[in-house]
Short mmCIF file of C-alpha atoms in Angstrom, two decimals:
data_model
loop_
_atom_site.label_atom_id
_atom_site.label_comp_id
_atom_site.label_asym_id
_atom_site.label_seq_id
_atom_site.Cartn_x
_atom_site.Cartn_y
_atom_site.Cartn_z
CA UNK A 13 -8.51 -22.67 14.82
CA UNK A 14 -7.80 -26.65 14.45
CA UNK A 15 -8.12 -27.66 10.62
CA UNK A 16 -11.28 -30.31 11.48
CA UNK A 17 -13.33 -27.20 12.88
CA UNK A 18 -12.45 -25.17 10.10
CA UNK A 19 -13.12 -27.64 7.82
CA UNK A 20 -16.31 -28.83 9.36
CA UNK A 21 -17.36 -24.52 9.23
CA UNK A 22 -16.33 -24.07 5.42
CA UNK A 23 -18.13 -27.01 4.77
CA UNK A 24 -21.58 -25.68 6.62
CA UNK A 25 -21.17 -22.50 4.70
CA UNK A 26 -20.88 -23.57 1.54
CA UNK A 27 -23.93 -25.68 2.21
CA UNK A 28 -25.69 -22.51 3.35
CA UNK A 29 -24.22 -21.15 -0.20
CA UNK A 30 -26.17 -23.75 -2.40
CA UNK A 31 -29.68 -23.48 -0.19
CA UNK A 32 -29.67 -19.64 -1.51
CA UNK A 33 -28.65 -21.11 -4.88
CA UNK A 34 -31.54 -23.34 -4.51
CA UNK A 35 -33.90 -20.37 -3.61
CA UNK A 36 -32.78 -18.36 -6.64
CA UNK A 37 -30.73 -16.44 -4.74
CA UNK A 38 -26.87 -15.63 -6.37
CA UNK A 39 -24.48 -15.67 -3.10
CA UNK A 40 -22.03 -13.56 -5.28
CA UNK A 41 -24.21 -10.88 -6.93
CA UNK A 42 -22.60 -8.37 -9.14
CA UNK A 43 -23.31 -4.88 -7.59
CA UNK A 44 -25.09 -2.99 -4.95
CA UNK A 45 -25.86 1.04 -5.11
CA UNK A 46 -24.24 1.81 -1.84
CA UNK A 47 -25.23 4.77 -1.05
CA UNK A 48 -24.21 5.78 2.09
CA UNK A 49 -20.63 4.23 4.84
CA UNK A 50 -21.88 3.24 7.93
CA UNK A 51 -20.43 6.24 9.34
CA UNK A 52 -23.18 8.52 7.24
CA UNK A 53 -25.49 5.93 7.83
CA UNK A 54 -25.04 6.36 11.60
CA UNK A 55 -25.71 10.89 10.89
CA UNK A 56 -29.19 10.06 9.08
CA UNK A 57 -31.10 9.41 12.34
CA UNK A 58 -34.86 9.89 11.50
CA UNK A 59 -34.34 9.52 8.12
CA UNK A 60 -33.37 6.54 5.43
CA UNK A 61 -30.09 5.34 4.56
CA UNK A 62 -28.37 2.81 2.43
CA UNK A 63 -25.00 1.31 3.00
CA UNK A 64 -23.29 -2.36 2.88
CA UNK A 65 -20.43 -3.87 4.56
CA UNK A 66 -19.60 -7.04 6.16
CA UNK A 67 -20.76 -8.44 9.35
CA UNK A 68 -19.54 -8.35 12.24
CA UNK A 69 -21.51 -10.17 14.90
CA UNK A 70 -25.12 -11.68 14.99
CA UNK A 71 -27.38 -11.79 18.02
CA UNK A 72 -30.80 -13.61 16.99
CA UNK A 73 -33.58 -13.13 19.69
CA UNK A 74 -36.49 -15.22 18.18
CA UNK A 75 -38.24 -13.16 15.47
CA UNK A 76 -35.53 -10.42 15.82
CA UNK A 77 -32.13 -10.15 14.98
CA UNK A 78 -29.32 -8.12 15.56
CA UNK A 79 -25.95 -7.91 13.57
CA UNK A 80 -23.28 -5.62 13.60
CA UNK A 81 -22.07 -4.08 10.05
CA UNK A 82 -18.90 -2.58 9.43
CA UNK A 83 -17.20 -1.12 6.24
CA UNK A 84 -13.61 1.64 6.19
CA UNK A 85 -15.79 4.45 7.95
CA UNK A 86 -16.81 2.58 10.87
CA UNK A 87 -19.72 0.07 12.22
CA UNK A 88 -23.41 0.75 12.48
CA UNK A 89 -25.95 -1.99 14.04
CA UNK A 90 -28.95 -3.71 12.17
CA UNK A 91 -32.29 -4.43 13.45
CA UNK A 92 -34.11 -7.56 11.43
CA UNK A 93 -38.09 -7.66 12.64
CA UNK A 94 -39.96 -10.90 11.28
CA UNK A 95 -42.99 -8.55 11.73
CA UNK A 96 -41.65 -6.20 8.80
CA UNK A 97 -39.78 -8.09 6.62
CA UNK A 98 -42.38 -11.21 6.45
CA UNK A 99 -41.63 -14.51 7.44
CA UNK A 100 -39.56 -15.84 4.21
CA UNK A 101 -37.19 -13.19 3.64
CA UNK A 102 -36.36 -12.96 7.99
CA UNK A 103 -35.92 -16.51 7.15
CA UNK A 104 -33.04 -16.00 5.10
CA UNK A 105 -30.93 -14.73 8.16
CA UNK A 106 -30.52 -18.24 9.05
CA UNK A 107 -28.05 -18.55 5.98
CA UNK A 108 -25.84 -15.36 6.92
CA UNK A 109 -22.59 -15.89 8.97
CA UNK A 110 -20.58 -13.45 10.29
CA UNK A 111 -17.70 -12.37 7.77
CA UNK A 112 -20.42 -12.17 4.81
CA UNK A 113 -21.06 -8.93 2.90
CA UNK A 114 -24.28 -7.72 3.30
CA UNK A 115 -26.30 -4.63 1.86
CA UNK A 116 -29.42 -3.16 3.88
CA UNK A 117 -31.72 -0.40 3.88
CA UNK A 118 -34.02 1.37 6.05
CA UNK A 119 -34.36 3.96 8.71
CA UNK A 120 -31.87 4.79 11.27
CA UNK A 121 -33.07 5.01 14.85
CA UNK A 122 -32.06 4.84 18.24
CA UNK A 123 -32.74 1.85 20.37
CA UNK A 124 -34.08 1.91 23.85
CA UNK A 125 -30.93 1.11 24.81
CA UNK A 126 -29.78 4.29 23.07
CA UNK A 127 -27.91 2.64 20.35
CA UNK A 128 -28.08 4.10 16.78
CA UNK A 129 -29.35 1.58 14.64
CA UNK A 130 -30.87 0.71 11.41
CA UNK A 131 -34.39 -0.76 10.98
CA UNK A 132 -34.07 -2.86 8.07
CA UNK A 133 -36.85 -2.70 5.32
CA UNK A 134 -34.99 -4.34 3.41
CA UNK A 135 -31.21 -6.13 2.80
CA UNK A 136 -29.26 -8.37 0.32
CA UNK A 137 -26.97 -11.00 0.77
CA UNK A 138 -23.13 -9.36 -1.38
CA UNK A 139 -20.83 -12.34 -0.28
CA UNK A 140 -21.15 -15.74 0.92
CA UNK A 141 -17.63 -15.84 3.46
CA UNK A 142 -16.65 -19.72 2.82
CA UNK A 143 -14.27 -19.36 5.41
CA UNK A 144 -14.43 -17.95 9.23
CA UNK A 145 -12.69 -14.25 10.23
CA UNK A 146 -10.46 -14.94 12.83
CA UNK A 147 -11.55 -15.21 16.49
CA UNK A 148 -11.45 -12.22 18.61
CA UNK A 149 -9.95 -14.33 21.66
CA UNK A 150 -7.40 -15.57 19.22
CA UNK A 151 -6.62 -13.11 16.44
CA UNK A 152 -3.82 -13.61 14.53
CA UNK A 153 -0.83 -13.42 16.97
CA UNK A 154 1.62 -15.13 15.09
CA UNK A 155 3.48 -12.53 13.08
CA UNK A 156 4.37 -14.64 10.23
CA UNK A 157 0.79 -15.53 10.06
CA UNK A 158 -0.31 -12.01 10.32
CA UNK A 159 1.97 -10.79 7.34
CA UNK A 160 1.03 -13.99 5.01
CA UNK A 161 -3.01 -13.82 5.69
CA UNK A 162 -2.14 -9.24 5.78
CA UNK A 163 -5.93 -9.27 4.54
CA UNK A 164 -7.60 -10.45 7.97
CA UNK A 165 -4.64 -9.01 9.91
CA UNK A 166 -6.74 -5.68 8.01
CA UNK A 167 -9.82 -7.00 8.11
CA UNK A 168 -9.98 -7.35 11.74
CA UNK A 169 -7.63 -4.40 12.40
CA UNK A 170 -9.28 -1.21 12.15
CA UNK A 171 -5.69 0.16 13.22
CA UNK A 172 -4.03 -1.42 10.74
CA UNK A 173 -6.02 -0.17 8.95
CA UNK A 174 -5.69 3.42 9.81
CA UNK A 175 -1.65 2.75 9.94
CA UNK A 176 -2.11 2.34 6.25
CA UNK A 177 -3.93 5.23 5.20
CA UNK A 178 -1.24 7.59 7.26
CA UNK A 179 1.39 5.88 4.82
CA UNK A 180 -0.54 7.05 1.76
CA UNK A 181 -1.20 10.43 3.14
CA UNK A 182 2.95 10.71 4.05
CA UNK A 183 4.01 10.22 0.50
CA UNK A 184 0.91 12.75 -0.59
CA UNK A 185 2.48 15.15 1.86
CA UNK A 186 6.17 14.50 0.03
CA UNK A 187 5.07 14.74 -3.01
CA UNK A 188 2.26 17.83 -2.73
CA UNK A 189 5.49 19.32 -1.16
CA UNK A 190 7.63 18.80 -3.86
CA UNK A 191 5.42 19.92 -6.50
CA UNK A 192 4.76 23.34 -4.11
CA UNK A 193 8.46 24.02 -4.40
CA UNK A 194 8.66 23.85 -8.22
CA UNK A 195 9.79 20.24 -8.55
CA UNK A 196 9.15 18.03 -11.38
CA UNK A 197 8.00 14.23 -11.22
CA UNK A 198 9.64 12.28 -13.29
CA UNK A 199 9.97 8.28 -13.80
CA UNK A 200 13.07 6.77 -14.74
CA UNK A 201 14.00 2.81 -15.35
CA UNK A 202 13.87 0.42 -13.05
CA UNK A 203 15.88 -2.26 -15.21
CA UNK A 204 19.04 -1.12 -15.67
CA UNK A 205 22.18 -2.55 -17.37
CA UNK A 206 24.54 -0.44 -15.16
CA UNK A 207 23.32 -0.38 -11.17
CA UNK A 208 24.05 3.13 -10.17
CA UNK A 209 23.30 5.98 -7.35
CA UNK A 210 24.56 3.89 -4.00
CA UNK A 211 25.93 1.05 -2.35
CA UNK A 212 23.77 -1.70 -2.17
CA UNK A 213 23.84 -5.26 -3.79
CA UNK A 214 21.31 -5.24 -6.56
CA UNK A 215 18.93 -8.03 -7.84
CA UNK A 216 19.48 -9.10 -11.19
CA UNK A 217 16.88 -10.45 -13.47
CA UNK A 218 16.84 -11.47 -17.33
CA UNK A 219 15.46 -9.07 -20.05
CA UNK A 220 14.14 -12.04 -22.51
CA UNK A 221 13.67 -9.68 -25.27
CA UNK A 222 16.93 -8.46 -25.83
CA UNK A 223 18.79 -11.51 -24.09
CA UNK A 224 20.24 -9.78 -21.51
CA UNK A 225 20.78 -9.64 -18.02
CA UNK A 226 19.94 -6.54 -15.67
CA UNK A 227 19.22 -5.34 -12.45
CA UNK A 228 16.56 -3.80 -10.77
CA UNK A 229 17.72 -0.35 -9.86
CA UNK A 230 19.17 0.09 -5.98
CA UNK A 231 18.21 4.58 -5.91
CA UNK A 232 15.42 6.27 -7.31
CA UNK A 233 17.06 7.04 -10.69
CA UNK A 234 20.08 9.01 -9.38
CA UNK A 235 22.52 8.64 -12.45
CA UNK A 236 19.27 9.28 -14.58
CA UNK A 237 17.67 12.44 -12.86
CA UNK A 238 21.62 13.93 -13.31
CA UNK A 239 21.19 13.11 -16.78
CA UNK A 240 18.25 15.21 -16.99
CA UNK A 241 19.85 17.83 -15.36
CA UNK A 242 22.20 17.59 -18.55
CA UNK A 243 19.53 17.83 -20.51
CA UNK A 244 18.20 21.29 -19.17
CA UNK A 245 15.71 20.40 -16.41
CA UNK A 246 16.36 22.16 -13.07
CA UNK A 247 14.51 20.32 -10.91
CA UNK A 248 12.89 16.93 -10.60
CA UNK A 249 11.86 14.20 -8.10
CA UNK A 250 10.80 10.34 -8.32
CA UNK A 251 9.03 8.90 -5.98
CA UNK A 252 8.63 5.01 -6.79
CA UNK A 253 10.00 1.43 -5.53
CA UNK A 254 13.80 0.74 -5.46
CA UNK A 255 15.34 -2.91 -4.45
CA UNK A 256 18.62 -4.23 -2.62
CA UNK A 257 19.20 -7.95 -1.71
CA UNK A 258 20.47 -7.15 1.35
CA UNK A 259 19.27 -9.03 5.17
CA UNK A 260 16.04 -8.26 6.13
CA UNK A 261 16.25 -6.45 9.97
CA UNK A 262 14.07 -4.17 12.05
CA UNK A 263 14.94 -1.23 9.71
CA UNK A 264 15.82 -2.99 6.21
CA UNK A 265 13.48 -3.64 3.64
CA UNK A 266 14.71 -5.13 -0.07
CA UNK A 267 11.54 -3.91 -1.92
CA UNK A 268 10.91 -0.41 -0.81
CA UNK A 269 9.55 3.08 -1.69
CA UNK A 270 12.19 6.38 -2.35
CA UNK A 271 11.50 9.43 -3.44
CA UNK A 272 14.88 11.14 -4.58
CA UNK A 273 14.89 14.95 -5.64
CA UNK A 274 18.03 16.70 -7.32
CA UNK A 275 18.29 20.78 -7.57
CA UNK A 276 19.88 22.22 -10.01
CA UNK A 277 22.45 25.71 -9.19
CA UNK A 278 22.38 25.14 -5.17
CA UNK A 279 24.96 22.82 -2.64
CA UNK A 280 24.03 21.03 0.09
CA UNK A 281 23.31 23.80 2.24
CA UNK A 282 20.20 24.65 0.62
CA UNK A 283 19.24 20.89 0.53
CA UNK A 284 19.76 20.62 4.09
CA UNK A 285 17.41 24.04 4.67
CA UNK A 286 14.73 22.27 2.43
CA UNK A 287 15.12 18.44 3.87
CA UNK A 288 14.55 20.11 7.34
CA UNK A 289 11.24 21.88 5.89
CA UNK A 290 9.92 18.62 4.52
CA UNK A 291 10.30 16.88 7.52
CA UNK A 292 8.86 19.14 9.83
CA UNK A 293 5.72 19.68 6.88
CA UNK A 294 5.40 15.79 7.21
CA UNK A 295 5.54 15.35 10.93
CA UNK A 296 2.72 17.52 11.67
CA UNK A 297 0.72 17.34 8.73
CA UNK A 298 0.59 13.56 8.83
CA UNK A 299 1.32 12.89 12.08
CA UNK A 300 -0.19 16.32 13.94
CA UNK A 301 2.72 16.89 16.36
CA UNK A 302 6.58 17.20 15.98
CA UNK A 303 7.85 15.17 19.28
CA UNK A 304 7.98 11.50 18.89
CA UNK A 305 8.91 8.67 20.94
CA UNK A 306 10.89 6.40 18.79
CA UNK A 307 12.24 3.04 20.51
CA UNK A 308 14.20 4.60 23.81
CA UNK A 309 14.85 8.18 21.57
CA UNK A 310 12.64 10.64 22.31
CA UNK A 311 12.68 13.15 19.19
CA UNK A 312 11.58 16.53 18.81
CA UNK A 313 11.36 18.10 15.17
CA UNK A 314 10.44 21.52 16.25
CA UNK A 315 13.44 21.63 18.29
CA UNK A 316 17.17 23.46 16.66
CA UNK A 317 18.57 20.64 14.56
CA UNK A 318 22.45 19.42 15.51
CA UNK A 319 25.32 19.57 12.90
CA UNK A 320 27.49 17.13 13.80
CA UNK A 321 31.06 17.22 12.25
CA UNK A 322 31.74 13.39 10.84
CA UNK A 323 35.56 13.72 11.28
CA UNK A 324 35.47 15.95 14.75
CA UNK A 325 32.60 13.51 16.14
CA UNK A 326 34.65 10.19 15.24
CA UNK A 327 37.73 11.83 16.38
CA UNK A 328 36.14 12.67 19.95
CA UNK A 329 33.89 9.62 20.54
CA UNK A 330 36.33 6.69 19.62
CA UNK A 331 40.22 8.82 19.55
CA UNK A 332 40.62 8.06 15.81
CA UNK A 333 41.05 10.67 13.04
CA UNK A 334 40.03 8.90 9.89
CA UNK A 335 41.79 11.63 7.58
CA UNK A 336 45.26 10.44 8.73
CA UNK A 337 44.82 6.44 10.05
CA UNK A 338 46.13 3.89 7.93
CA UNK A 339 43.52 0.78 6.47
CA UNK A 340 45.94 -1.54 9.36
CA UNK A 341 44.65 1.47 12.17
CA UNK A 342 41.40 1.09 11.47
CA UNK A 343 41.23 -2.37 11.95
CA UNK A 344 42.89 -2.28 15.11
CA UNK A 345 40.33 -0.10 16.23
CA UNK A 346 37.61 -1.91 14.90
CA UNK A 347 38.85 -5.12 16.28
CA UNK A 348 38.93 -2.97 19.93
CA UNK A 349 35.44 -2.38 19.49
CA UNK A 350 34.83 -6.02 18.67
CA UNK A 351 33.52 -4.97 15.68
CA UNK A 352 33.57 -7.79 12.53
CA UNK A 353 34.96 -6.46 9.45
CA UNK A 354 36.77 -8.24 6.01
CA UNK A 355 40.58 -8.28 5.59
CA UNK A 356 39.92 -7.07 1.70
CA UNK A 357 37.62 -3.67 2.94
CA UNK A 358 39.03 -0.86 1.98
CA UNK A 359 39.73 2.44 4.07
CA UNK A 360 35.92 3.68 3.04
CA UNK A 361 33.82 1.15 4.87
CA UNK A 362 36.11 0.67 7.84
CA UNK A 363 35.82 4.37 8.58
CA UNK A 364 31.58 4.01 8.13
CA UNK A 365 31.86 0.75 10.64
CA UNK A 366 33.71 3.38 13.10
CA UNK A 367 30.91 6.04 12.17
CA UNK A 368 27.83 3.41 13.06
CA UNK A 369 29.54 2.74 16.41
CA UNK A 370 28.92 6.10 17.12
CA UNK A 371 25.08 6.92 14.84
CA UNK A 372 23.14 4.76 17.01
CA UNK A 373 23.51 6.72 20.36
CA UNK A 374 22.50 9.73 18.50
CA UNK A 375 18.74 11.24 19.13
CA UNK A 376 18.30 13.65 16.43
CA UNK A 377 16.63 14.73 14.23
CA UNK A 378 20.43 15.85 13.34
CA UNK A 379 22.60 16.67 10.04
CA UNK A 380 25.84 14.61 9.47
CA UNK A 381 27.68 16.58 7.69
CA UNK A 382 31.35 16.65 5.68
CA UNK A 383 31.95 13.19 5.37
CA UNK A 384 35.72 12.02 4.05
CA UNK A 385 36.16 11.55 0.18
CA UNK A 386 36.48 7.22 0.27
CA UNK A 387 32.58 6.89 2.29
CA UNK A 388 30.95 9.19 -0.85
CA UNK A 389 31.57 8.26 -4.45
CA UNK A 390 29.33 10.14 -5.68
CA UNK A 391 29.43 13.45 -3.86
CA UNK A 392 31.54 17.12 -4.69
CA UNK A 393 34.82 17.63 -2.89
CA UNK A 394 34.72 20.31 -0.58
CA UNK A 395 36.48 23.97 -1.81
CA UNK A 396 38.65 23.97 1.45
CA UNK A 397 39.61 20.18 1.95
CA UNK A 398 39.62 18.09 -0.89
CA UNK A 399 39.90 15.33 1.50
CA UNK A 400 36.47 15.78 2.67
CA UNK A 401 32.66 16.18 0.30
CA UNK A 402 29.65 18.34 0.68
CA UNK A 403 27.37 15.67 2.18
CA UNK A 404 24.80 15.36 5.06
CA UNK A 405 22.76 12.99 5.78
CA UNK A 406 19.91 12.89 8.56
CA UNK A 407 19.97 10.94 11.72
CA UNK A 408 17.26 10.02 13.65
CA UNK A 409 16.86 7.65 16.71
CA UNK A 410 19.94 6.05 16.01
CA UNK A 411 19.81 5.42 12.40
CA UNK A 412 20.40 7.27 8.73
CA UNK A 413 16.89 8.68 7.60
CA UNK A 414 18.00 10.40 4.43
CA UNK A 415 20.81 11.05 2.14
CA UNK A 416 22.11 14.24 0.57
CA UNK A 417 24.95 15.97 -0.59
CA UNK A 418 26.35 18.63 -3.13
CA UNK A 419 26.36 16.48 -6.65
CA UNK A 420 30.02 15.68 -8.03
CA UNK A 421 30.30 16.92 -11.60
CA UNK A 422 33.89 16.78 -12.88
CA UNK A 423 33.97 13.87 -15.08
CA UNK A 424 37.48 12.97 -14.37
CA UNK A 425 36.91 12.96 -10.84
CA UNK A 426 33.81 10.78 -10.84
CA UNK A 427 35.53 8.48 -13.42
CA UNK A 428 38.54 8.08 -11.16
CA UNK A 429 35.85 7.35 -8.34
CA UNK A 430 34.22 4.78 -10.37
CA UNK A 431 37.42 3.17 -11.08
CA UNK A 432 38.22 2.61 -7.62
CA UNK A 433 34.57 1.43 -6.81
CA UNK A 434 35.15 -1.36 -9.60
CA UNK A 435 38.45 -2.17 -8.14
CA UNK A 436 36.46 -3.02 -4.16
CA UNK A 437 34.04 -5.26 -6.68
CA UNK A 438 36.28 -7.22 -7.88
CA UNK A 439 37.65 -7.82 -4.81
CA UNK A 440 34.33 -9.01 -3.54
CA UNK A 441 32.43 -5.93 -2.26
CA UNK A 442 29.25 -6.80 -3.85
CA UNK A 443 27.71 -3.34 -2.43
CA UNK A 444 30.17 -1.28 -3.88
CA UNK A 445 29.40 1.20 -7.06
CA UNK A 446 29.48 0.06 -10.91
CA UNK A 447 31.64 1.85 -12.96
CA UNK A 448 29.00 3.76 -15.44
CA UNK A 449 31.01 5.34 -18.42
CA UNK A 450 27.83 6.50 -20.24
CA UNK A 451 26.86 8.31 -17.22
CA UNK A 452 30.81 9.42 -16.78
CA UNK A 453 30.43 10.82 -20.81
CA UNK A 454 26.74 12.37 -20.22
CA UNK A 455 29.19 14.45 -17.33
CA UNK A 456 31.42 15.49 -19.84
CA UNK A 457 28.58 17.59 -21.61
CA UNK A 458 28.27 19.42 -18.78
CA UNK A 459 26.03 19.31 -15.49
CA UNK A 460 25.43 21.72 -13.56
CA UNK A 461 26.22 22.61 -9.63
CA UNK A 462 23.45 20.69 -8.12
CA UNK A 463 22.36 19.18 -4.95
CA UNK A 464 20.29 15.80 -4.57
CA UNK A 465 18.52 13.96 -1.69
CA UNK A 466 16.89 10.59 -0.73
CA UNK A 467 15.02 9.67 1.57
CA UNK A 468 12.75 6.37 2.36
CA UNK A 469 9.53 4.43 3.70
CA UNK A 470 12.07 3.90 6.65
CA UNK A 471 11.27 7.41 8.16
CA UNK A 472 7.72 6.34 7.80
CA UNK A 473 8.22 3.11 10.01
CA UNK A 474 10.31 5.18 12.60
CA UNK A 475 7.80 7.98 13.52
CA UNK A 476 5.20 4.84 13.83
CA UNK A 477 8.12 3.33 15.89
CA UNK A 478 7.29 0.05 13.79
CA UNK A 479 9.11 -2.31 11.93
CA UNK A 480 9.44 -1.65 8.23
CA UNK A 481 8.29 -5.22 7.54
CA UNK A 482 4.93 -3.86 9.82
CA UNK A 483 4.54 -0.85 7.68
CA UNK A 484 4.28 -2.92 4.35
CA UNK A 485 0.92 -4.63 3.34
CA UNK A 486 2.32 -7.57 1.91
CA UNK A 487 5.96 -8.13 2.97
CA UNK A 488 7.70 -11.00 0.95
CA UNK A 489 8.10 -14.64 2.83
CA UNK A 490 9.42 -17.62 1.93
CA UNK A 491 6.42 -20.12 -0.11
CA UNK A 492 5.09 -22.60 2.34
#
């Protein structure tokens, strides 16, 4: 809409605003008893209902007028007789634009025209819109617009909308699920002075207060739901926001909800067994159905889920076996595969740059499982090959939707881990781990045997076969 016309419109309206001020008339009144949506509205037919909303359309014939009302249930049409309501008050319509809030009251009907309808007795004017909703013709097809004006993208969206109230009911579903298999919610800091539980860059912020810098945590309280299982619980789960400054893509958010569970006396083969129950609980209870079509994957849930090997599967797709190449191999591969990588990497992320060649030709929904030692700092050493770690993680049309693995719990080994992760800092891997001693001395009090799993909003945006920026009300942009 051109900025004269919209400014020529706002200006009309808040004319119209100061005419009902003038006729005693508050354009912004406090409350209305709304008692019924639209879509109850529409069930009372032969009897009286009351509901509010905002309009939609107007269509004045003379001394009628119709308008179309719409609130979250759905849209019901109003019938405005001069005959019933008396002159002055049908006179008032004249001041209502489409976009206002508007409260009205009488019996619902059906039109000749077969049309269930409300035959206002009587109505009030709830909010005076200053500004236009966008035009239908138009909309709001500019995506940037769309995400920084997300109310009218909503407003005008009823499947938006919708899309919206399916992400709160998957996170219900995760969490009811939880809670059904003995879990615990727990909450655990976001500011942190050590960034723990995965490879990511963090944000950092200052803590005024104490003077200090810290960062916003990067996993769903990973190092601090261990240290709880330290202090005797068994079982917990968080479910909350988490935050990486990493680039922003199709599947990357850096302000995102986790939920991260961690089980104490079991390995990764019971998380896997449970991971694969939640999934399949969420697909069809949120979703109704288990097959999906997800980009050019098509995905069935119901169906036997893969185990794929992450050494054997490397080794076959791409002739490398990661166990025995040397850093300089590696490269020489990579650089094959014309595949950018930094002379100062180390042997851990070259072998996951080998690994993603492979992950995004893979369907799913399959386990990755037994990844080598230098790709999992955090994860237990398998019994027969110390060279490899109880881990799995889930992939799904093409990309890592969740992250599990048997929890490492000898102290010296996850010190010596943490050493080496502090080493690829300073060497300029800003995504690799912090070396957390406090965490490393909670260990040496003893944890037990445990298995722990994450999993994000991203699974969310794939079985929508969105964007993650699309599934998120108010994604962050740059100030205009």
């Amino acid at each position: 809409m051109a900025q004269s016309r919209l400014s020529t419109i706002r200006q009309e309206r808040i004319k119209k605003a100061n005419q009902l001020r003038k006729l005693g008339i508050d354009p912004y009144p406090h409350s209305y008893e709304k008692k019924h949506s639209c879509e109850q509205a529409r069930k009372k037919l032969g009897k009286t209902a009351k509901t509010a909303g905002r309009i939609r359309s107007i269509r004045a014939h003379g001394k009628i007028t119709f308008m179309d009302l719409s609130d979250s249930s759905g849209q019901i049409q109003l019938w405005f007789q001069e005959s019933k309501l008396g002159k002055k008050d049908y006179g008032l319509l004249s001041l209502f634009d489409i976009g206002d809030f508007l409260g009205a009251e009488g019996q619902v009907v059906k039109t000749k025209a077969g049309e269930i309808t409300l035959e206002v007795e009587s109505f009030r004017l709830l909010t005076k819109a200053i500004r236009p909703m966008p035009e239908k013709r138009e909309g709001l097809r500019d995506e940037e617009t769309r995400y920084r004006k997300r109310y009218l993208d909503l407003a005008t969206d009823p499947d938006l909308r919708e899309l919206f109230r399916k992400k709160a009911m998957f996170w219900q579903t995760i969490r009811d699920f939880m809670l059904k298999e003995g879990f615990l919610e727990v909450e655990t800091p976001i500011l942190e002075n050590v960034a723990g539980g995965a490879d990511a860059n963090p944000f950092i912020t200052h803590h005024d207060a104490l003077d200090i810098d810290v960062y916003l945590r990067i996993s769903m309280g990973e190092l601090w739901q261990k240290r709880l299982l330290v202090g005797g619980f068994e079982k917990t789960f968080e479910l909350g926001r988490q935050f990486r400054n990493e680039g922003i893509s199709f599947e990357h958010l850096q302000d995102y909800s986790q939920m991260e569970f961690y089980w104490a006396y079991v390995n990764y083969q019971q998380g896997m067994e449970l991971t694969e129950r939640l999934y399949k609980e969420v697909a069809r209870k949120v979703f109704g159905k288990t097959k999906f079509k997800i980009g050019d994957f098509q995905v069935d849930f119901a169906k036997r889920w893969e185990k794929i090997d992450y050494v054997s599967r490397i080794k076959k797709e791409l002739s490398v076996d990661v166990l025995k190449a040397t850093k300089k191999e590696l490269q020489e591969k990579l650089r094959k595969l014309k595949v950018e990588f930094d002379k100062t990497e180390r042997k851990g992320r070259l072998i996951d740059k080998l690994w993603k060649q492979i992950r995004v030709k893979v369907a799913g929904p399959a386990f990755l499982i037994d990844h080598p030692v230098e790709v999992s700092p955090l994860a237990k050493r398998k019994e027969d090959n110390p060279k490899l770690v109880e881990r799995f993680q889930i992939i799904l049309a093409g990309s890592e939707m969740g992250n599990g693995y048997s929890e490492l719990n000898d102290p010296a080994d996850q010190g010596e881990r943490f050493e080496e992760q502090a080493e690829m800092r300073e060497e300029g891997d800003k995504e690799a781990q912090m070396h957390d001693r406090d965490f490393v001395e909670a260990l040496e009090h003893g944890m037990p045997p445990a298995c722990g799993f994450g999993v994000s909003e991203r699974l969310f945006s794939f079985l929508t076969n969105k964007s993650g920026r699309e599934c998120v009300l108010f994604p962050l942009l740059r100030p205009k």
